[in-house]
Coordinates of C-alpha atoms in Angstrom, one line a residue:
M1 CA 2.7 24.0 39.4
S2 CA 2.1 24.5 35.8
T3 CA -0.8 26.5 34.4
N4 CA -2.6 26.0 31.1
I5 CA -3.0 29.6 30.0
S6 CA -4.8 28.9 27.0
K7 CA -7.3 26.7 29.0
Q8 CA -7.7 29.7 31.4
K9 CA -8.5 32.2 28.4
R10 CA -11.0 29.7 27.1
E11 CA -12.8 29.6 30.6
D12 CA -12.7 33.5 30.9
L13 CA -14.2 33.7 27.3
L14 CA -16.9 31.2 28.2
N15 CA -17.8 32.8 31.2
K16 CA -18.1 36.0 29.5
I17 CA -20.4 34.4 26.7
K18 CA -22.4 33.0 29.5
E19 CA -22.9 36.6 31.1
I20 CA -23.9 38.3 27.8
R21 CA -26.5 35.2 27.3
N22 CA -28.1 35.8 30.7
Y23 CA -28.2 39.5 30.2
I24 CA -29.8 38.9 26.9
A25 CA -32.4 36.7 28.5
T26 CA -33.6 39.7 30.5
A27 CA -34.0 42.0 27.7
P28 CA -36.6 42.6 25.0
Q29 CA -36.7 39.6 22.5
D30 CA -36.7 40.6 18.8
E31 CA -35.0 39.1 15.6
N32 CA -31.7 40.9 16.6
T33 CA -31.7 39.0 19.9
G34 CA -32.2 35.7 17.9
N35 CA -29.4 36.6 15.8
L36 CA -27.0 37.4 18.7
L37 CA -27.9 34.1 20.5
S38 CA -26.9 32.2 17.3
Y39 CA -23.9 34.0 17.0
L40 CA -22.9 33.3 20.6
S41 CA -23.7 29.7 20.1
D42 CA -21.5 29.5 17.1
L43 CA -18.6 31.2 19.1
E44 CA -18.8 28.8 22.1
K45 CA -18.7 25.9 19.8
D46 CA -15.4 27.3 18.3
V47 CA -13.9 28.0 21.7
N48 CA -14.9 24.3 22.6
G49 CA -13.4 22.8 19.5
K50 CA -10.2 20.7 19.2
K51 CA -7.3 21.7 21.2
Y52 CA -4.8 20.2 19.2
G53 CA -4.4 19.5 15.4
L54 CA -3.4 21.0 12.0
V55 CA -4.7 24.4 10.9
F56 CA -4.6 25.4 7.6
E57 CA -6.6 27.5 5.0
E58 CA -9.1 25.0 3.2
H59 CA -9.3 25.5 -0.6
R60 CA -11.5 24.5 -3.3
E61 CA -10.1 23.1 -6.7
K62 CA -11.5 23.1 -10.0
I63 CA -12.4 19.4 -9.8
D64 CA -14.6 20.1 -6.9
E65 CA -16.6 22.9 -9.0
V66 CA -16.7 20.1 -11.5
L67 CA -18.2 17.6 -9.1
D68 CA -20.7 20.0 -7.9
T69 CA -22.4 20.2 -11.4
H70 CA -21.5 16.7 -12.8
T71 CA -21.3 13.1 -11.8
P72 CA -18.2 11.1 -12.6
V73 CA -18.7 8.0 -15.0
L74 CA -16.1 5.5 -16.6
T75 CA -15.6 4.8 -20.3
E76 CA -13.5 2.0 -21.6
Y77 CA -11.0 2.5 -24.4
K78 CA -11.6 -1.2 -25.5
D79 CA -8.4 -0.9 -28.2
L80 CA -6.2 -0.6 -25.1
F81 CA -7.6 -3.9 -23.4
I82 CA -4.7 -6.3 -22.7
D83 CA -5.6 -9.8 -22.4
N84 CA -2.9 -12.1 -21.1
G85 CA -4.7 -14.1 -18.6
G86 CA -4.4 -13.9 -14.8
Q87 CA -6.0 -11.4 -12.6
M88 CA -7.7 -8.5 -14.1
N89 CA -6.2 -5.0 -13.4
F90 CA -7.3 -1.6 -14.0
L91 CA -5.8 1.8 -15.0
I92 CA -8.1 4.9 -14.6
E93 CA -7.2 8.0 -16.6
G94 CA -8.7 11.3 -15.0
D95 CA -8.4 13.3 -11.9
N96 CA -7.7 11.1 -9.2
L97 CA -10.4 12.7 -6.7
A98 CA -13.2 11.7 -9.3
S99 CA -11.5 8.2 -9.5
L100 CA -11.4 7.9 -5.9
K101 CA -15.3 8.9 -5.6
L102 CA -16.1 6.2 -8.2
L103 CA -13.8 3.6 -6.2
E104 CA -15.7 4.5 -3.1
K105 CA -18.7 3.0 -4.9
T106 CA -16.9 -0.2 -6.0
H107 CA -14.3 -0.7 -3.2
K108 CA -15.3 0.6 0.0
G109 CA -13.5 -1.3 2.6
K110 CA -11.9 -3.8 0.0
I111 CA -8.5 -2.3 -0.4
D112 CA -5.7 -4.1 1.7
L113 CA -2.8 -2.0 0.4
I114 CA -2.5 1.9 -0.9
Y115 CA 0.7 3.2 -2.0
I116 CA 0.8 6.7 -3.2
D117 CA 3.8 9.3 -4.3
P118 CA 1.9 12.4 -4.4
P119 CA 3.7 15.8 -5.6
Y120 CA 6.3 16.8 -2.9
N121 CA 5.4 20.6 -3.2
T122 CA 8.9 21.6 -3.6
G123 CA 8.2 24.7 -5.3
N124 CA 9.9 23.6 -8.6
K125 CA 7.1 22.7 -10.7
D126 CA 6.1 19.4 -9.0
F127 CA 2.8 20.2 -7.9
V128 CA 0.0 21.3 -10.0
Y129 CA -2.9 23.0 -8.8
D130 CA -6.2 24.0 -10.7
D131 CA -3.9 23.5 -13.9
N132 CA -1.1 25.9 -12.6
F133 CA 2.2 25.2 -11.1
I134 CA 2.3 26.3 -7.3
D135 CA 5.9 28.1 -7.0
K136 CA 7.7 29.0 -3.6
N137 CA 6.2 32.6 -3.7
D138 CA 2.7 31.2 -3.4
L139 CA 1.7 32.3 0.5
F140 CA -0.9 29.5 0.3
S141 CA 1.4 26.8 -1.0
H142 CA 1.1 24.5 2.1
S143 CA -2.5 25.2 2.6
K144 CA -3.4 24.3 -1.0
W145 CA -1.5 21.1 -0.9
L146 CA -3.0 20.1 2.5
S147 CA -6.5 20.6 1.2
F148 CA -5.6 18.7 -2.1
I149 CA -4.4 15.6 -0.2
K150 CA -7.0 16.0 2.6
H151 CA -9.8 15.4 0.3
R152 CA -8.2 12.3 -1.4
L153 CA -6.9 10.8 1.9
L154 CA -10.4 11.0 3.7
I155 CA -11.7 8.6 0.7
A156 CA -8.7 6.6 0.8
R157 CA -9.3 5.5 4.4
N158 CA -12.7 4.4 3.4
L159 CA -11.4 2.2 0.9
L160 CA -9.0 0.3 3.2
T161 CA -10.1 -3.2 4.7
K162 CA -10.0 -3.6 8.4
R163 CA -6.3 -5.0 8.0
G164 CA -5.6 -2.4 5.2
A165 CA -2.3 -0.3 5.2
I166 CA -1.3 3.0 3.4
F167 CA 2.4 3.9 2.5
I168 CA 2.7 7.8 1.5
S169 CA 6.2 8.8 0.1
I170 CA 7.0 12.0 0.8
D171 CA 10.0 14.4 1.6
D172 CA 11.0 17.4 4.1
N173 CA 8.9 20.0 2.6
E174 CA 5.7 18.4 3.6
Q175 CA 6.3 15.6 5.8
S176 CA 5.8 17.1 9.1
P177 CA 2.1 18.7 8.4
L178 CA 1.4 15.4 6.4
K179 CA 2.1 13.4 9.6
V180 CA -0.2 15.5 11.8
L181 CA -2.8 15.5 9.1
C182 CA -2.6 11.7 8.7
D183 CA -3.0 11.4 12.7
E184 CA -6.4 13.3 12.2
I185 CA -7.5 11.2 9.5
F186 CA -6.2 7.7 10.2
G187 CA -5.8 8.3 14.1
A188 CA -2.6 8.6 15.7
E189 CA -3.1 5.1 17.3
N190 CA -2.7 3.7 13.9
F191 CA 0.5 5.2 12.9
V192 CA 3.0 2.5 12.2
T193 CA 6.2 4.3 11.5
C194 CA 8.0 6.7 9.2
L195 CA 10.2 4.6 7.1
V196 CA 13.4 6.3 5.8
W197 CA 14.6 5.4 2.2
A198 CA 18.3 6.3 1.6
A199 CA 18.0 6.6 -1.8
G200 CA 21.7 7.9 -2.8
R201 CA 20.4 11.0 -4.4
K202 CA 22.4 14.1 -4.2
N203 CA 21.8 17.7 -4.7
D204 CA 23.7 21.2 -4.6
S205 CA 22.9 22.1 -1.2
K206 CA 25.8 24.0 0.6
Y207 CA 25.0 22.7 4.0
I208 CA 23.9 19.0 4.0
S209 CA 23.2 16.8 0.7
V210 CA 20.0 15.3 1.0
S211 CA 19.9 11.5 0.1
H212 CA 16.6 10.4 1.9
E213 CA 13.1 10.3 1.5
Y214 CA 10.2 9.2 3.9
M215 CA 7.3 6.9 3.7
L216 CA 4.5 7.3 6.4
C217 CA 2.8 4.3 7.2
Y218 CA -0.9 3.8 8.7
V219 CA -3.0 1.0 9.1
K220 CA -7.0 1.1 9.2
S221 CA -7.0 -0.6 12.7
M222 CA -4.0 -1.3 14.6
E223 CA -6.5 -2.8 17.1
Y224 CA -7.9 -5.2 14.4
L225 CA -4.2 -6.3 13.5
K226 CA -3.2 -7.2 17.2
A227 CA -6.5 -8.7 17.8
N228 CA -5.8 -11.0 15.0
K229 CA -2.3 -11.5 15.5
I230 CA -1.4 -10.1 12.1
V231 CA 2.1 -9.2 11.9
W232 CA 4.4 -8.1 8.8
K233 CA 7.4 -10.1 7.8
Q234 CA 9.3 -9.8 4.8
R235 CA 12.2 -11.9 3.2
K236 CA 15.6 -10.8 4.1
Q237 CA 17.1 -8.6 1.7
G238 CA 20.4 -9.7 0.3
I239 CA 20.1 -13.7 1.0
D240 CA 19.5 -14.4 -2.6
D241 CA 23.0 -13.0 -3.3
I242 CA 24.3 -15.3 -0.3
Y243 CA 22.7 -18.4 -1.8
K244 CA 24.1 -17.6 -5.1
E245 CA 27.9 -17.4 -3.7
Y246 CA 27.1 -20.4 -1.7
E247 CA 26.3 -22.6 -4.9
Q248 CA 29.7 -21.1 -6.4
L249 CA 31.6 -22.3 -3.2
K250 CA 30.0 -25.9 -3.5
K251 CA 31.2 -26.1 -7.1
K252 CA 34.6 -24.8 -6.1
Y253 CA 35.3 -26.8 -2.8
G254 CA 32.9 -29.8 -2.8
S255 CA 32.4 -31.0 0.6
D256 CA 35.4 -29.1 2.2
Y257 CA 33.1 -27.1 4.4
R258 CA 36.0 -25.6 6.2
E259 CA 37.3 -23.9 3.2
M260 CA 33.9 -23.1 2.1
S261 CA 33.2 -21.3 5.5
S262 CA 36.4 -19.3 5.3
A263 CA 35.9 -18.1 1.5
L264 CA 32.1 -17.1 2.5
K265 CA 33.6 -15.0 5.4
Q266 CA 35.9 -13.2 2.9
W267 CA 33.1 -12.8 0.5
Y268 CA 31.4 -10.9 3.0
K269 CA 34.3 -8.7 3.9
N270 CA 34.6 -7.7 0.1
L271 CA 31.0 -6.7 -0.5
P272 CA 30.4 -2.8 -0.6
E273 CA 29.3 -0.9 2.6
N274 CA 25.8 -0.6 1.7
H275 CA 25.2 -4.1 0.3
P276 CA 22.2 -5.8 2.1
A277 CA 23.9 -9.2 2.4
R278 CA 26.3 -7.4 5.0
N279 CA 23.4 -7.5 7.7
H280 CA 23.5 -11.3 7.6
S281 CA 27.4 -11.9 7.8
H282 CA 27.0 -13.7 10.9
Y283 CA 25.8 -16.7 8.7
N284 CA 29.1 -17.4 7.8
F285 CA 29.5 -21.2 8.6
I286 CA 28.7 -24.0 6.2
D287 CA 28.2 -27.7 6.7
E288 CA 26.3 -30.5 4.7
T289 CA 23.0 -29.1 5.5
G290 CA 23.8 -25.2 4.6
I291 CA 24.7 -21.9 5.8
Y292 CA 24.4 -21.3 9.4
F293 CA 25.5 -19.2 12.4
P294 CA 26.6 -20.3 15.8
S295 CA 23.9 -19.2 18.2
D296 CA 23.7 -19.3 22.1
I297 CA 23.0 -22.5 23.6
S298 CA 23.0 -21.3 27.2
W299 CA 19.6 -21.3 29.4
P300 CA 17.8 -18.1 29.3
G301 CA 18.2 -16.0 32.4
G302 CA 20.6 -18.5 33.7
G303 CA 20.1 -21.4 36.2
G304 CA 20.1 -23.8 33.7
P305 CA 21.5 -27.5 34.3
K306 CA 25.3 -28.1 33.9
Y307 CA 25.9 -31.5 32.7
E308 CA 29.0 -33.0 30.9
V309 CA 29.4 -32.9 27.2
L310 CA 32.3 -34.4 25.4
H311 CA 34.0 -32.7 22.3
P312 CA 33.5 -35.3 19.3
V313 CA 37.5 -34.9 18.4
T314 CA 39.1 -34.6 21.4
H315 CA 36.7 -36.6 23.7
K316 CA 37.2 -34.2 26.6
P317 CA 34.5 -32.2 28.7
V318 CA 33.9 -28.9 26.9
R319 CA 33.3 -25.7 28.7
V320 CA 29.9 -25.5 30.1
P321 CA 28.0 -21.8 29.6
N322 CA 28.0 -19.8 32.9
R323 CA 23.9 -19.9 32.6
G324 CA 23.8 -23.7 32.0
W325 CA 22.7 -25.6 28.9
V326 CA 19.5 -24.6 27.1
Y327 CA 18.4 -28.2 26.9
P328 CA 17.2 -29.7 30.0
T329 CA 18.9 -33.2 30.0
K330 CA 21.9 -34.7 28.9
E331 CA 19.9 -37.0 26.8
R332 CA 18.3 -34.4 25.1
M333 CA 21.6 -32.7 24.3
Q334 CA 22.9 -36.0 23.0
E335 CA 19.9 -36.1 20.5
I336 CA 20.6 -32.5 19.2
I337 CA 24.2 -33.4 18.7
S338 CA 23.2 -36.7 16.9
Q339 CA 21.3 -34.7 14.7
N340 CA 24.5 -32.4 13.6
L341 CA 22.8 -29.5 15.3
V342 CA 25.6 -28.3 17.7
H343 CA 28.7 -26.3 16.5
F344 CA 31.7 -27.3 18.3
G345 CA 34.9 -25.3 18.7
D346 CA 38.6 -26.9 17.5
D347 CA 38.7 -28.2 21.0
E348 CA 37.1 -28.5 24.3
T349 CA 38.3 -24.9 25.4
S350 CA 35.4 -23.1 23.8
V351 CA 31.6 -23.4 24.5
P352 CA 29.6 -25.1 21.9
C353 CA 26.8 -23.2 19.9
K354 CA 23.5 -24.0 18.3
K355 CA 23.4 -23.9 14.5
T356 CA 20.7 -21.6 13.4
Y357 CA 20.3 -22.0 9.7
L358 CA 19.8 -19.2 7.0
K359 CA 17.1 -21.3 5.4
D360 CA 14.8 -21.5 8.6
N361 CA 15.3 -17.7 9.2
E362 CA 14.8 -16.1 5.9
M363 CA 11.8 -13.9 7.2
S364 CA 12.4 -10.8 9.3
T365 CA 10.3 -7.8 10.5
P366 CA 11.0 -5.1 8.1
Y367 CA 13.7 -2.2 9.0
S368 CA 12.4 1.2 9.2
V369 CA 15.6 2.4 7.4
F370 CA 16.7 1.0 4.2
Y371 CA 19.2 1.8 1.4
K372 CA 18.2 1.4 -2.4
D373 CA 20.2 3.7 -4.9
G374 CA 17.2 5.6 -6.5
R375 CA 19.2 5.7 -10.0
A376 CA 18.8 2.1 -10.5
A377 CA 15.1 2.2 -10.9
T378 CA 15.5 5.1 -13.4
K379 CA 17.9 3.1 -15.3
R380 CA 15.5 0.1 -15.4
L381 CA 12.5 2.3 -16.7
R382 CA 14.8 3.8 -19.3
I383 CA 15.6 0.2 -20.8
I384 CA 11.8 -0.8 -20.6
M385 CA 10.8 2.4 -22.3
G386 CA 13.8 2.9 -24.6
E387 CA 14.2 6.5 -23.5
N388 CA 14.0 9.0 -20.6
V389 CA 10.0 9.4 -20.0
F390 CA 9.9 9.9 -16.3
Q391 CA 12.1 11.6 -13.7
N392 CA 12.8 9.8 -10.7
P393 CA 10.6 6.8 -10.9
K394 CA 9.8 4.8 -7.7
D395 CA 11.6 1.5 -7.3
E396 CA 9.6 -1.6 -8.2
E397 CA 11.6 -3.6 -6.4
I398 CA 11.1 -1.8 -2.9
L399 CA 7.3 -1.6 -3.7
E400 CA 7.5 -5.4 -4.2
N401 CA 9.0 -5.7 -0.8
I402 CA 6.2 -3.6 0.8
I403 CA 3.4 -5.5 -0.9
E404 CA 5.0 -8.8 0.3
F405 CA 5.1 -7.8 3.7
A406 CA 1.9 -5.7 4.0
A407 CA -0.6 -7.3 2.0
L408 CA -2.0 -10.8 1.1
D409 CA -1.4 -12.9 -1.7
N410 CA -4.8 -12.3 -3.1
S411 CA -4.9 -8.5 -2.2
T412 CA -6.1 -5.6 -4.4
V413 CA -3.5 -2.8 -4.4
L414 CA -4.3 0.7 -5.0
D415 CA -2.2 3.6 -6.1
F416 CA -4.0 6.9 -7.2
F417 CA -0.6 8.8 -7.9
A418 CA 0.4 6.1 -10.3
G419 CA 3.0 8.2 -12.3
S420 CA 5.0 5.8 -14.3
G421 CA 3.0 2.6 -13.1
T422 CA 5.6 1.4 -10.8
T423 CA 3.0 -0.2 -8.3
G424 CA 1.4 -2.1 -11.1
H425 CA 4.7 -3.4 -12.2
A426 CA 5.6 -4.4 -8.6
V427 CA 2.5 -6.3 -8.2
M428 CA 3.0 -8.4 -11.5
K429 CA 6.5 -9.0 -10.5
L430 CA 5.8 -10.3 -7.1
N431 CA 2.9 -12.5 -8.4
A432 CA 5.4 -13.9 -10.8
D433 CA 8.0 -14.5 -8.0
D434 CA 5.7 -16.2 -5.6
G435 CA 2.7 -17.3 -7.5
G436 CA 0.2 -14.9 -5.9
N437 CA -3.1 -13.5 -7.3
R438 CA -2.9 -9.8 -6.2
K439 CA -4.6 -7.3 -8.4
F440 CA -3.9 -3.7 -8.8
I441 CA -5.8 -0.4 -9.7
L442 CA -3.8 2.5 -10.9
C443 CA -5.2 6.1 -11.2
T444 CA -3.5 9.0 -12.9
N445 CA -4.3 12.1 -14.8
N446 CA -3.1 12.3 -18.4
E447 CA -1.1 15.3 -18.2
S448 CA 1.5 15.3 -21.1
N449 CA -0.1 12.2 -22.0
I450 CA 1.6 10.4 -19.1
C451 CA -1.4 7.9 -18.5
R452 CA -1.6 6.7 -22.1
D453 CA 2.2 7.2 -23.0
V454 CA 4.0 6.2 -19.9
T455 CA 1.7 4.5 -17.4
Y456 CA 0.0 2.2 -19.9
E457 CA 3.0 1.5 -22.1
R458 CA 5.1 0.6 -19.3
I459 CA 2.5 -2.0 -17.9
K460 CA 2.1 -3.4 -21.7
R461 CA 5.8 -3.7 -22.2
V462 CA 6.7 -5.5 -18.9
I463 CA 3.7 -7.8 -19.6
D464 CA 5.3 -8.6 -23.2
K465 CA 8.8 -8.6 -22.1
D466 CA 8.7 -10.7 -18.9
G467 CA 5.5 -12.7 -19.8
Y468 CA 3.4 -11.7 -16.8
T469 CA -0.1 -13.4 -16.5
A470 CA -1.7 -10.5 -16.1
S471 CA -4.6 -8.3 -18.1
L472 CA -5.7 -4.9 -18.0
K473 CA -8.5 -2.4 -18.8
Y474 CA -8.2 1.1 -19.6
Y475 CA -11.0 3.5 -18.4
K476 CA -11.2 7.2 -18.6
V477 CA -13.2 9.4 -16.4
D478 CA -15.9 11.0 -18.1
Y479 CA -18.7 13.3 -16.6
I480 CA -22.3 13.7 -17.1
P481 CA -23.9 17.2 -16.4
I482 CA -26.4 17.5 -13.5
S483 CA -29.4 19.7 -14.0
D484 CA -32.8 19.8 -12.6
R485 CA -33.7 16.8 -14.2
M486 CA -35.1 13.9 -12.1
Y487 CA -32.9 10.9 -11.4
Y488 CA -34.8 8.7 -13.8
E489 CA -33.9 10.9 -16.7
Y490 CA -30.4 10.4 -16.3
A491 CA -30.9 6.6 -16.4
D492 CA -30.3 6.0 -20.1
E493 CA -27.1 7.9 -19.9
L494 CA -25.8 6.3 -16.8
L495 CA -26.7 2.8 -18.2
L496 CA -24.0 3.5 -20.8
H497 CA -21.4 3.5 -17.9
I498 CA -22.7 0.8 -15.6
R499 CA -20.7 -2.1 -17.3
E500 CA -17.5 -0.5 -16.2
L501 CA -18.4 -0.1 -12.7
V502 CA -19.5 -3.5 -12.3
E503 CA -16.5 -4.9 -14.2
L504 CA -14.2 -2.6 -11.8
E505 CA -15.9 -3.9 -8.8
N506 CA -15.7 -7.5 -9.6
S507 CA -12.5 -7.5 -11.6
V508 CA -13.9 -9.2 -14.7
N509 CA -14.2 -8.4 -18.3
F510 CA -17.6 -9.0 -19.8
T511 CA -16.4 -9.6 -23.3
C512 CA -15.2 -13.0 -22.3
N513 CA -16.8 -16.3 -20.9
A514 CA -16.0 -15.1 -17.1
E515 CA -17.8 -16.1 -13.9
I516 CA -19.8 -12.9 -14.0
A517 CA -22.0 -11.5 -17.0
I518 CA -24.5 -8.4 -17.4
V519 CA -27.6 -7.8 -19.1
L520 CA -29.1 -4.2 -19.3
T521 CA -31.8 -4.4 -21.9
E522 CA -34.5 -6.8 -23.0
K523 CA -32.7 -7.8 -26.1
E524 CA -29.4 -8.5 -24.1
L525 CA -31.3 -10.6 -21.7
S526 CA -33.1 -12.5 -24.6
D527 CA -29.7 -13.0 -26.2
F528 CA -28.2 -14.3 -23.0
M529 CA -30.9 -16.8 -22.4
A530 CA -30.8 -18.1 -25.8
N531 CA -27.1 -18.8 -25.6
I532 CA -27.0 -19.7 -21.9
E533 CA -25.1 -23.0 -22.8
A534 CA -22.2 -20.8 -24.0
Y535 CA -21.9 -19.1 -20.7
G536 CA -20.5 -22.2 -19.2
K537 CA -18.7 -20.6 -16.3
C538 CA -21.0 -18.1 -15.5
R539 CA -22.3 -18.1 -11.9
K540 CA -23.8 -14.4 -11.2
L541 CA -25.8 -12.3 -13.8
Y542 CA -26.2 -8.5 -13.2
M543 CA -29.4 -7.2 -14.3
G544 CA -30.9 -3.8 -14.8
H545 CA -33.5 -2.7 -12.4
D546 CA -36.2 -2.5 -15.3
L547 CA -35.8 -6.1 -16.3
L548 CA -37.9 -8.9 -15.1
P549 CA -37.1 -12.6 -16.1
D550 CA -40.2 -14.6 -17.0
E551 CA -40.7 -17.9 -15.3
V552 CA -39.2 -20.0 -17.9
Q553 CA -35.9 -17.8 -17.8
E554 CA -35.9 -17.9 -14.1
Q555 CA -36.2 -21.9 -14.2
S556 CA -33.4 -21.8 -17.0
L557 CA -31.0 -19.4 -14.7
A558 CA -31.5 -21.6 -11.6
K559 CA -31.0 -24.9 -13.5
H560 CA -27.5 -23.6 -14.7
G561 CA -26.7 -22.4 -11.3
I562 CA -26.8 -18.5 -12.2
E563 CA -27.6 -16.3 -9.4
V564 CA -29.3 -13.0 -10.5
N565 CA -28.1 -9.5 -8.9
I566 CA -29.6 -6.4 -9.8
I567 CA -27.4 -3.6 -10.5
P568 CA -26.3 -2.0 -7.2
D569 CA -28.3 1.1 -6.1
Y570 CA -24.9 2.6 -4.3
Y571 CA -23.7 3.2 -7.8
Y572 CA -25.6 6.5 -8.3
Q573 CA -27.4 6.6 -4.9
D574 CA -26.3 10.0 -4.4
L575 CA -28.0 11.3 -7.5
Q576 CA -31.2 9.4 -6.7
E577 CA -31.4 10.9 -3.1
G578 CA -30.8 14.4 -4.8

């Protein structure tokens, strides 16, 4: 019989605490007695604390100190606005903890997909903490990294919708502690899997050449996904290459389907071992309908009917599958044969098969292990930017696949470690490919001008180069000092940054004739009412707390079908409560 030694020790300690408490109860009561009882209560609480989890030294960052004495706000760089129609996207420059705290006001429960590629904490100047690189000699390296990521993931969880999911890229340095941390934050029951990306990268290891990375995947609520029968499917990788070869074979062989099928089989054999199309090499027959593979035609589990079926060429009875035919009657089988949906062998000696066409099976459940040479993404980014501006960018084609199966076609996608802007590129590329209306929000600091010179510039260039229908607003996190002033004393300062929050929450741009408008002063309200006919698309008007439309203005707004919304309290409710 096994014994839980730790449990026994806890019980012994709790019994000892109880004895001490009983003894104190009989002793004279004074201030020291009260302090001792309080200490015993704290000790008892610690002993009864969680029995499994991640233990690390929690640290405070410089941004924590800043946020203690300042409230973050957003300021737009209007000269960086990109207006190319389509969905309004956002790039936020600044510490991502401050950005997340603002997004918690505007996007709580509204993000369907989060992808992040945080620093891996390799000790090779990839993780900056309080403006200093953490090296391998820092004894608190892991705890600093865990504190850093924990604060951000706690907010990230609040941003996810009920069907939302988060994907986190990581390597061996922090994968195992990150998994335990995410189990605590998102719930172990909401863990989906740990994807393995074989990226083809090499290093100078003397033992094993590491060529993979991980992506931890969690959902907000596995229970919700199951209850609503939500599943993830993606278009099979490599099938576009198969279709391309198929078109070439049609040009070469016309309607000689036997030669086409033979050539397709040879094409599969000649592909590189890691080519994704090889996973579908069983689709190696072609007829007038398309590419198919001969699948099982027998009754599942056995016991099916065994009637006579004649071979179309020899007109002799074909072999009957041991488990019987999948079709219940001979008449039904003849109907399927007449539709050319049965694959026969050269003669009657082989069992026929069903024709399963590739065009009807283009979607599949994503694999947990996938191969994609990481160098290809680096090369494509170099071509876009004209030079090497970012080391080891993530692959927009991989992120496009993830967004396709894990989000809806109108989802908002967030990346708060935006780096070179791969996530934004992937969202725009997927929208262009399938006609979706997805939006993205990117957050990154501006270390070495990365936000302005790389993230923004990449998004701008791919919109120009590929003609993506997408717009972008560039915001910077600023800070307003908090002092002993009452909330109303901040009102004028905060009012200067309200527009950005409303735009962010509603994915609009107030400088154009949009469905949403905003007025914050009496003059702005008067100007709006005087030109209300020019706001033909407007259906919602945000208004400052201290503005009150008169009766005539109210009637005019109602006539034009414009709903009045007061600026949300939750934007700066924490200050009002303070």
